[in-house]
């Protein structure tokens, strides 16, 4: 069993494992809402929209975390403003600002003497270079994400079902939407220096999507996603050590593979009809699932999630 434990006896690999577990927890809290609300494209745009802030912070010698957070927040605010003040759809606004922010970031980074190294590090991260100070930042981000997710849970659930109903319940859907964007921003900025912006969605989307096929309660999806992400981190580091592959990319690949394995298992589960039982009801008659669109849910399910 030495091949299983030996890599984690090395200090920097052990730190990478701890960092991956913390990132998995943050991404599970935010990624569940990204999956349930269909915000993956916006999250991707926010991740790549961090590049101008990271580039400026790097050139000026400032905090990369703060630069990334401010840039991602500007990206989210820009998408919201363009969508509300024009007749363009949100997808169009996201696409325009996505390209604009990414281009601006590349232009800024191109002035650096280490253009290729800087951009590669931004896109792919370096989980094996995590320092003890980074672990403290990730722990703080996990605590902040947990507090925000807990405080906004009822509003987030109502917003996921129907913003108009959230308004009638006095839950202020616009503020809840901004808080949700803040949660996603926190997860992305806390994760990009560990697995990189190009690969962060391996942990942000794949574990919650895999768990949503099995769990019916949002807290269960979050907990299961955190466990799946942590397992993907450990397996990815182990494979990376023995195969000599990039650690961050391997972790993300294992996380995505876990979704496809979960989807296959769920499909086999749904096709299996035990003797003496009728086949599974059609979609429109089966109990609602958290991954269903809001209109497919019932008032009873809404009340169950709001508890």
mmCIF file of C-alpha atoms in Angstrom:
data_model
loop_
_atom_site.group_PDB
_atom_site.id
_atom_site.type_symbol
_atom_site.label_atom_id
_atom_site.label_comp_id
_atom_site.label_asym_id
_atom_site.label_seq_id
_atom_site.Cartn_x
_atom_site.Cartn_y
_atom_site.Cartn_z
ATOM 1 C CA UNK A 1 0.000 0.000 0.000
ATOM 2 C CA UNK A 2 3.052 2.237 -0.068
ATOM 3 C CA UNK A 3 2.143 3.468 -3.536
ATOM 4 C CA UNK A 4 -1.119 4.782 -2.040
ATOM 5 C CA UNK A 5 0.348 6.648 0.926
ATOM 6 C CA UNK A 6 3.880 7.566 -0.149
ATOM 7 C CA UNK A 7 2.931 10.661 -2.211
ATOM 8 C CA UNK A 8 1.092 12.248 0.721
ATOM 9 C CA UNK A 9 4.109 11.855 2.984
ATOM 10 C CA UNK A 10 5.761 14.607 0.956
ATOM 11 C CA UNK A 11 5.025 18.003 2.500
ATOM 12 C CA UNK A 12 4.007 19.869 -0.657
ATOM 13 C CA UNK A 13 1.690 17.055 -1.772
ATOM 14 C CA UNK A 14 0.062 16.973 1.671
ATOM 15 C CA UNK A 15 -0.490 20.748 1.465
ATOM 16 C CA UNK A 16 -1.968 20.293 -2.015
ATOM 17 C CA UNK A 17 -4.404 17.718 -0.608
ATOM 18 C CA UNK A 18 -5.520 20.057 2.185
ATOM 19 C CA UNK A 19 -5.883 22.902 -0.319
ATOM 20 C CA UNK A 20 -7.931 20.696 -2.630
ATOM 21 C CA UNK A 21 -10.263 19.671 0.194
ATOM 22 C CA UNK A 22 -10.826 23.323 1.149
ATOM 23 C CA UNK A 23 -11.402 24.310 -2.479
ATOM 24 C CA UNK A 24 -13.841 21.392 -2.841
ATOM 25 C CA UNK A 25 -15.836 22.671 0.126
ATOM 26 C CA UNK A 26 -16.019 26.215 -1.259
ATOM 27 C CA UNK A 27 -16.873 25.009 -4.756
ATOM 28 C CA UNK A 28 -19.566 22.675 -3.405
ATOM 29 C CA UNK A 29 -21.325 25.558 -1.647
ATOM 30 C CA UNK A 30 -21.244 27.795 -4.728
ATOM 31 C CA UNK A 31 -21.331 25.148 -7.445
ATOM 32 C CA UNK A 32 -24.626 23.700 -6.226
ATOM 33 C CA UNK A 33 -26.359 26.975 -7.057
ATOM 34 C CA UNK A 34 -24.432 27.285 -10.333
ATOM 35 C CA UNK A 35 -25.786 23.878 -11.377
ATOM 36 C CA UNK A 36 -29.348 24.393 -10.115
ATOM 37 C CA UNK A 37 -29.705 27.872 -11.643
ATOM 38 C CA UNK A 38 -27.876 27.127 -14.905
ATOM 39 C CA UNK A 39 -25.163 29.751 -14.304
ATOM 40 C CA UNK A 40 -22.218 27.814 -15.732
ATOM 41 C CA UNK A 41 -21.618 30.207 -18.649
ATOM 42 C CA UNK A 42 -21.680 33.216 -16.327
ATOM 43 C CA UNK A 43 -19.319 31.484 -13.918
ATOM 44 C CA UNK A 44 -16.940 30.672 -16.764
ATOM 45 C CA UNK A 45 -17.008 34.294 -17.900
ATOM 46 C CA UNK A 46 -16.346 35.509 -14.364
ATOM 47 C CA UNK A 47 -13.388 33.142 -14.050
ATOM 48 C CA UNK A 48 -11.741 34.376 -17.228
ATOM 49 C CA UNK A 49 -12.816 37.934 -16.476
ATOM 50 C CA UNK A 50 -10.418 37.841 -13.519
ATOM 51 C CA UNK A 51 -7.398 38.052 -15.817
ATOM 52 C CA UNK A 52 -7.191 41.895 -15.997
ATOM 53 C CA UNK A 53 -7.291 42.182 -12.200
ATOM 54 C CA UNK A 54 -4.734 39.424 -11.718
ATOM 55 C CA UNK A 55 -2.459 40.934 -14.385
ATOM 56 C CA UNK A 56 -2.610 44.421 -12.865
ATOM 57 C CA UNK A 57 -2.043 43.102 -9.362
ATOM 58 C CA UNK A 58 0.953 41.121 -10.586
ATOM 59 C CA UNK A 59 2.489 44.061 -12.413
ATOM 60 C CA UNK A 60 1.897 46.421 -9.481
ATOM 61 C CA UNK A 61 3.007 43.955 -6.832
ATOM 62 C CA UNK A 62 -0.401 43.824 -5.162
ATOM 63 C CA UNK A 63 -2.573 40.993 -3.875
ATOM 64 C CA UNK A 64 -3.549 38.574 -6.649
ATOM 65 C CA UNK A 65 -6.552 37.429 -4.617
ATOM 66 C CA UNK A 66 -7.862 40.984 -4.247
ATOM 67 C CA UNK A 67 -7.211 41.798 -7.895
ATOM 68 C CA UNK A 68 -9.021 38.660 -9.011
ATOM 69 C CA UNK A 69 -11.990 39.367 -6.734
ATOM 70 C CA UNK A 70 -12.380 42.961 -7.929
ATOM 71 C CA UNK A 71 -12.099 41.964 -11.582
ATOM 72 C CA UNK A 72 -14.609 39.122 -11.249
ATOM 73 C CA UNK A 73 -17.011 41.423 -9.402
ATOM 74 C CA UNK A 74 -16.653 44.007 -12.188
ATOM 75 C CA UNK A 75 -17.431 41.290 -14.724
ATOM 76 C CA UNK A 76 -20.599 40.255 -12.880
ATOM 77 C CA UNK A 77 -21.706 43.881 -12.449
ATOM 78 C CA UNK A 78 -21.088 44.581 -16.131
ATOM 79 C CA UNK A 79 -23.185 41.631 -17.243
ATOM 80 C CA UNK A 80 -26.015 42.719 -14.948
ATOM 81 C CA UNK A 81 -25.883 46.316 -16.191
ATOM 82 C CA UNK A 82 -25.793 45.407 -19.888
ATOM 83 C CA UNK A 83 -28.665 42.953 -19.486
ATOM 84 C CA UNK A 84 -30.886 45.424 -17.636
ATOM 85 C CA UNK A 85 -30.183 48.504 -19.749
ATOM 86 C CA UNK A 86 -30.283 46.967 -23.214
ATOM 87 C CA UNK A 87 -32.482 44.524 -25.046
ATOM 88 C CA UNK A 88 -29.672 42.006 -25.256
ATOM 89 C CA UNK A 89 -30.058 38.600 -23.651
ATOM 90 C CA UNK A 90 -27.872 37.664 -20.736
ATOM 91 C CA UNK A 91 -25.954 35.158 -22.874
ATOM 92 C CA UNK A 92 -25.077 37.890 -25.358
ATOM 93 C CA UNK A 93 -23.937 40.250 -22.599
ATOM 94 C CA UNK A 94 -21.846 37.501 -21.030
ATOM 95 C CA UNK A 95 -20.222 36.649 -24.362
ATOM 96 C CA UNK A 96 -19.341 40.266 -25.112
ATOM 97 C CA UNK A 97 -17.833 41.011 -21.705
ATOM 98 C CA UNK A 98 -16.145 37.612 -21.576
ATOM 99 C CA UNK A 99 -14.176 38.323 -24.749
ATOM 100 C CA UNK A 100 -13.543 41.949 -23.801
ATOM 101 C CA UNK A 101 -12.205 41.215 -20.310
ATOM 102 C CA UNK A 102 -10.107 38.269 -21.472
ATOM 103 C CA UNK A 103 -8.601 40.328 -24.302
ATOM 104 C CA UNK A 104 -7.822 43.194 -21.924
ATOM 105 C CA UNK A 105 -6.133 40.800 -19.540
ATOM 106 C CA UNK A 106 -3.964 39.275 -22.267
ATOM 107 C CA UNK A 107 -2.971 42.772 -23.438
ATOM 108 C CA UNK A 108 -1.914 43.698 -19.902
ATOM 109 C CA UNK A 109 -0.062 40.430 -19.325
ATOM 110 C CA UNK A 110 1.749 40.785 -22.664
ATOM 111 C CA UNK A 111 3.721 43.703 -21.204
ATOM 112 C CA UNK A 112 5.284 41.352 -18.671
ATOM 113 C CA UNK A 113 8.683 39.806 -19.434
ATOM 114 C CA UNK A 114 7.300 36.365 -18.457
ATOM 115 C CA UNK A 115 4.155 36.430 -20.573
ATOM 116 C CA UNK A 116 3.952 32.690 -21.289
ATOM 117 C CA UNK A 117 4.664 31.622 -17.720
ATOM 118 C CA UNK A 118 2.213 34.114 -16.201
ATOM 119 C CA UNK A 119 -0.639 33.169 -18.524
ATOM 120 C CA UNK A 120 -0.009 29.443 -18.135
ATOM 121 C CA UNK A 121 -0.028 29.764 -14.362
ATOM 122 C CA UNK A 122 -3.269 31.749 -14.479
ATOM 123 C CA UNK A 123 -5.015 29.230 -16.721
ATOM 124 C CA UNK A 124 -3.773 25.985 -15.177
ATOM 125 C CA UNK A 125 -2.677 26.897 -11.651
ATOM 126 C CA UNK A 126 -0.080 25.031 -9.595
ATOM 127 C CA UNK A 127 -1.642 23.039 -6.795
ATOM 128 C CA UNK A 128 1.727 21.613 -5.769
ATOM 129 C CA UNK A 129 3.062 25.112 -5.063
ATOM 130 C CA UNK A 130 0.477 25.925 -2.378
ATOM 131 C CA UNK A 131 2.078 27.579 0.658
ATOM 132 C CA UNK A 132 0.888 27.495 4.294
ATOM 133 C CA UNK A 133 -0.296 31.106 3.886
ATOM 134 C CA UNK A 134 -2.481 29.994 0.960
ATOM 135 C CA UNK A 135 -4.105 27.384 3.185
ATOM 136 C CA UNK A 136 -5.039 30.099 5.650
ATOM 137 C CA UNK A 137 -6.636 32.133 2.851
ATOM 138 C CA UNK A 138 -8.552 29.089 1.622
ATOM 139 C CA UNK A 139 -9.747 28.281 5.145
ATOM 140 C CA UNK A 140 -10.988 31.849 5.528
ATOM 141 C CA UNK A 141 -12.727 31.662 2.148
ATOM 142 C CA UNK A 142 -14.405 28.375 3.137
ATOM 143 C CA UNK A 143 -15.658 29.903 6.385
ATOM 144 C CA UNK A 144 -16.954 33.000 4.585
ATOM 145 C CA UNK A 145 -18.649 30.880 1.907
ATOM 146 C CA UNK A 146 -20.327 28.717 4.556
ATOM 147 C CA UNK A 147 -21.585 31.786 6.410
ATOM 148 C CA UNK A 148 -22.928 33.375 3.217
ATOM 149 C CA UNK A 149 -24.562 30.149 2.041
ATOM 150 C CA UNK A 150 -26.221 29.641 5.411
ATOM 151 C CA UNK A 151 -27.434 33.236 5.716
ATOM 152 C CA UNK A 152 -28.832 33.325 2.188
ATOM 153 C CA UNK A 153 -30.153 29.774 1.963
ATOM 154 C CA UNK A 154 -33.877 30.585 2.068
ATOM 155 C CA UNK A 155 -33.517 33.442 -0.392
ATOM 156 C CA UNK A 156 -31.349 31.354 -2.711
ATOM 157 C CA UNK A 157 -33.880 28.509 -2.726
ATOM 158 C CA UNK A 158 -36.786 30.843 -3.452
ATOM 159 C CA UNK A 159 -34.755 32.540 -6.192
ATOM 160 C CA UNK A 160 -33.960 29.177 -7.770
ATOM 161 C CA UNK A 161 -37.668 28.318 -7.957
ATOM 162 C CA UNK A 162 -39.227 31.617 -9.001
ATOM 163 C CA UNK A 163 -37.874 35.185 -8.538
ATOM 164 C CA UNK A 164 -41.430 36.557 -8.570
ATOM 165 C CA UNK A 165 -42.444 34.276 -5.738
ATOM 166 C CA UNK A 166 -39.300 35.277 -3.865
ATOM 167 C CA UNK A 167 -40.458 38.889 -4.206
ATOM 168 C CA UNK A 168 -43.860 38.093 -2.744
ATOM 169 C CA UNK A 169 -42.162 36.297 0.159
ATOM 170 C CA UNK A 170 -40.159 39.438 0.904
ATOM 171 C CA UNK A 171 -36.831 37.724 0.172
ATOM 172 C CA UNK A 172 -35.513 40.489 -2.154
ATOM 173 C CA UNK A 173 -34.497 38.399 -5.186
ATOM 174 C CA UNK A 174 -32.189 41.059 -6.658
ATOM 175 C CA UNK A 175 -30.172 41.214 -3.472
ATOM 176 C CA UNK A 176 -30.215 37.423 -3.283
ATOM 177 C CA UNK A 177 -28.934 37.251 -6.872
ATOM 178 C CA UNK A 178 -26.074 39.616 -6.027
ATOM 179 C CA UNK A 179 -25.252 37.568 -2.931
ATOM 180 C CA UNK A 180 -25.237 34.402 -5.021
ATOM 181 C CA UNK A 181 -22.890 36.044 -7.517
ATOM 182 C CA UNK A 182 -20.703 37.039 -4.581
ATOM 183 C CA UNK A 183 -20.605 33.420 -3.435
ATOM 184 C CA UNK A 184 -19.595 32.242 -6.916
ATOM 185 C CA UNK A 185 -16.970 35.002 -7.124
ATOM 186 C CA UNK A 186 -15.542 33.933 -3.784
ATOM 187 C CA UNK A 187 -15.314 30.307 -4.906
ATOM 188 C CA UNK A 188 -13.634 31.190 -8.198
ATOM 189 C CA UNK A 189 -11.117 33.630 -6.754
ATOM 190 C CA UNK A 190 -10.230 31.255 -3.928
ATOM 191 C CA UNK A 191 -9.699 28.385 -6.372
ATOM 192 C CA UNK A 192 -7.998 29.860 -9.409
ATOM 193 C CA UNK A 193 -4.467 29.870 -7.947
ATOM 194 C CA UNK A 194 -4.876 26.213 -6.946
ATOM 195 C CA UNK A 195 -6.242 24.619 -10.131
ATOM 196 C CA UNK A 196 -6.344 27.632 -12.479
ATOM 197 C CA UNK A 197 -9.303 29.348 -14.090
ATOM 198 C CA UNK A 198 -9.461 26.956 -17.024
ATOM 199 C CA UNK A 199 -9.820 23.970 -14.720
ATOM 200 C CA UNK A 200 -11.708 25.420 -11.762
ATOM 201 C CA UNK A 201 -15.015 24.253 -13.219
ATOM 202 C CA UNK A 202 -13.916 20.680 -12.758
ATOM 203 C CA UNK A 203 -14.547 21.205 -9.040
ATOM 204 C CA UNK A 204 -17.188 23.911 -9.310
ATOM 205 C CA UNK A 205 -19.631 22.039 -11.546
ATOM 206 C CA UNK A 206 -18.803 18.328 -11.829
ATOM 207 C CA UNK A 207 -19.221 17.262 -8.157
ATOM 208 C CA UNK A 208 -22.539 19.124 -7.598
ATOM 209 C CA UNK A 209 -23.855 17.855 -10.946
ATOM 210 C CA UNK A 210 -22.848 14.295 -10.040
ATOM 211 C CA UNK A 211 -24.514 14.523 -6.635
ATOM 212 C CA UNK A 212 -27.668 16.183 -7.986
ATOM 213 C CA UNK A 213 -28.463 12.928 -9.787
ATOM 214 C CA UNK A 214 -28.833 11.155 -6.448
ATOM 215 C CA UNK A 215 -29.772 13.636 -3.715
ATOM 216 C CA UNK A 216 -33.076 15.494 -3.434
ATOM 217 C CA UNK A 217 -32.184 18.033 -0.762
ATOM 218 C CA UNK A 218 -29.873 20.950 -1.428
ATOM 219 C CA UNK A 219 -27.761 20.493 1.739
ATOM 220 C CA UNK A 220 -27.257 16.854 0.743
ATOM 221 C CA UNK A 221 -26.061 17.922 -2.688
ATOM 222 C CA UNK A 222 -23.586 20.351 -1.121
ATOM 223 C CA UNK A 223 -22.230 17.768 1.324
ATOM 224 C CA UNK A 224 -21.975 15.067 -1.330
ATOM 225 C CA UNK A 225 -20.312 17.464 -3.769
ATOM 226 C CA UNK A 226 -17.691 18.385 -1.163
ATOM 227 C CA UNK A 227 -16.948 14.695 -0.578
ATOM 228 C CA UNK A 228 -16.756 13.943 -4.303
ATOM 229 C CA UNK A 229 -14.474 16.920 -4.872
ATOM 230 C CA UNK A 230 -12.204 15.865 -1.997
ATOM 231 C CA UNK A 231 -12.028 12.314 -3.344
ATOM 232 C CA UNK A 232 -11.236 13.667 -6.822
ATOM 233 C CA UNK A 233 -8.439 15.774 -5.302
ATOM 234 C CA UNK A 234 -6.869 12.789 -3.555
ATOM 235 C CA UNK A 235 -7.221 10.534 -6.608
ATOM 236 C CA UNK A 236 -5.939 13.232 -8.955
ATOM 237 C CA UNK A 237 -2.857 13.892 -6.828
ATOM 238 C CA UNK A 238 -2.167 10.169 -6.588
ATOM 239 C CA UNK A 239 -2.475 9.656 -10.346
ATOM 240 C CA UNK A 240 -0.425 12.749 -11.046
ATOM 241 C CA UNK A 241 2.360 11.521 -8.774
ATOM 242 C CA UNK A 242 2.617 8.076 -10.385
ATOM 243 C CA UNK A 243 1.910 9.072 -13.996
ATOM 244 C CA UNK A 244 3.874 12.314 -14.042
ATOM 245 C CA UNK A 245 0.938 14.415 -15.231
ATOM 246 C CA UNK A 246 -0.101 17.970 -14.331
ATOM 247 C CA UNK A 247 -1.685 17.851 -10.879
ATOM 248 C CA UNK A 248 -4.402 20.485 -11.353
ATOM 249 C CA UNK A 249 -5.508 19.100 -14.707
ATOM 250 C CA UNK A 250 -5.564 15.547 -13.352
ATOM 251 C CA UNK A 251 -7.733 16.598 -10.398
ATOM 252 C CA UNK A 252 -10.187 18.339 -12.727
ATOM 253 C CA UNK A 253 -10.243 15.347 -15.094
ATOM 254 C CA UNK A 254 -11.033 12.963 -12.230
ATOM 255 C CA UNK A 255 -13.810 15.298 -11.043
ATOM 256 C CA UNK A 256 -15.372 15.389 -14.511
ATOM 257 C CA UNK A 257 -14.992 11.613 -14.814
ATOM 258 C CA UNK A 258 -16.859 11.255 -11.520
ATOM 259 C CA UNK A 259 -19.836 13.035 -13.062
ATOM 260 C CA UNK A 260 -19.963 10.680 -16.040
ATOM 261 C CA UNK A 261 -19.644 7.682 -13.730
ATOM 262 C CA UNK A 262 -22.491 9.048 -11.609
ATOM 263 C CA UNK A 263 -24.608 9.719 -14.697
ATOM 264 C CA UNK A 264 -24.041 6.178 -15.956
ATOM 265 C CA UNK A 265 -24.917 4.690 -12.571
ATOM 266 C CA UNK A 266 -28.046 6.849 -12.372
ATOM 267 C CA UNK A 267 -29.109 5.725 -15.825
ATOM 268 C CA UNK A 268 -28.680 2.077 -14.868
ATOM 269 C CA UNK A 269 -30.647 2.729 -11.683
ATOM 270 C CA UNK A 270 -33.521 4.287 -13.615
ATOM 271 C CA UNK A 271 -33.637 1.449 -16.131
ATOM 272 C CA UNK A 272 -33.779 -1.229 -13.469
ATOM 273 C CA UNK A 273 -37.408 -2.109 -12.698
ATOM 274 C CA UNK A 274 -37.744 -4.462 -9.704
ATOM 275 C CA UNK A 275 -40.260 -7.253 -9.920
ATOM 276 C CA UNK A 276 -43.672 -6.334 -8.632
ATOM 277 C CA UNK A 277 -43.154 -2.631 -9.227
ATOM 278 C CA UNK A 278 -44.415 -0.496 -12.022
ATOM 279 C CA UNK A 279 -41.909 1.289 -14.242
ATOM 280 C CA UNK A 280 -40.679 4.686 -13.134
ATOM 281 C CA UNK A 281 -43.299 7.383 -13.764
ATOM 282 C CA UNK A 282 -42.847 9.777 -16.613
ATOM 283 C CA UNK A 283 -40.932 13.001 -15.951
ATOM 284 C CA UNK A 284 -43.997 15.156 -15.616
ATOM 285 C CA UNK A 285 -45.439 12.875 -12.918
ATOM 286 C CA UNK A 286 -42.354 11.903 -10.931
ATOM 287 C CA UNK A 287 -41.317 13.680 -7.719
ATOM 288 C CA UNK A 288 -39.396 16.852 -8.532
ATOM 289 C CA UNK A 289 -35.609 16.845 -8.363
ATOM 290 C CA UNK A 290 -33.329 19.772 -7.456
ATOM 291 C CA UNK A 291 -31.825 19.685 -10.945
ATOM 292 C CA UNK A 292 -35.231 20.139 -12.572
ATOM 293 C CA UNK A 293 -36.105 23.594 -13.901
ATOM 294 C CA UNK A 294 -38.070 25.761 -11.458
ATOM 295 C CA UNK A 295 -41.361 25.292 -13.292
ATOM 296 C CA UNK A 296 -41.156 21.513 -12.753
ATOM 297 C CA UNK A 297 -41.301 21.823 -8.974
ATOM 298 C CA UNK A 298 -44.360 21.820 -6.755
ATOM 299 C CA UNK A 299 -45.302 23.997 -3.767
ATOM 300 C CA UNK A 300 -44.759 20.983 -1.506
ATOM 301 C CA UNK A 301 -41.205 20.562 -2.767
ATOM 302 C CA UNK A 302 -40.551 24.299 -2.394
ATOM 303 C CA UNK A 303 -41.635 24.159 1.242
ATOM 304 C CA UNK A 304 -39.432 21.105 1.777
ATOM 305 C CA UNK A 305 -36.378 22.895 0.425
ATOM 306 C CA UNK A 306 -37.148 26.049 2.391
ATOM 307 C CA UNK A 307 -37.110 24.150 5.687
#
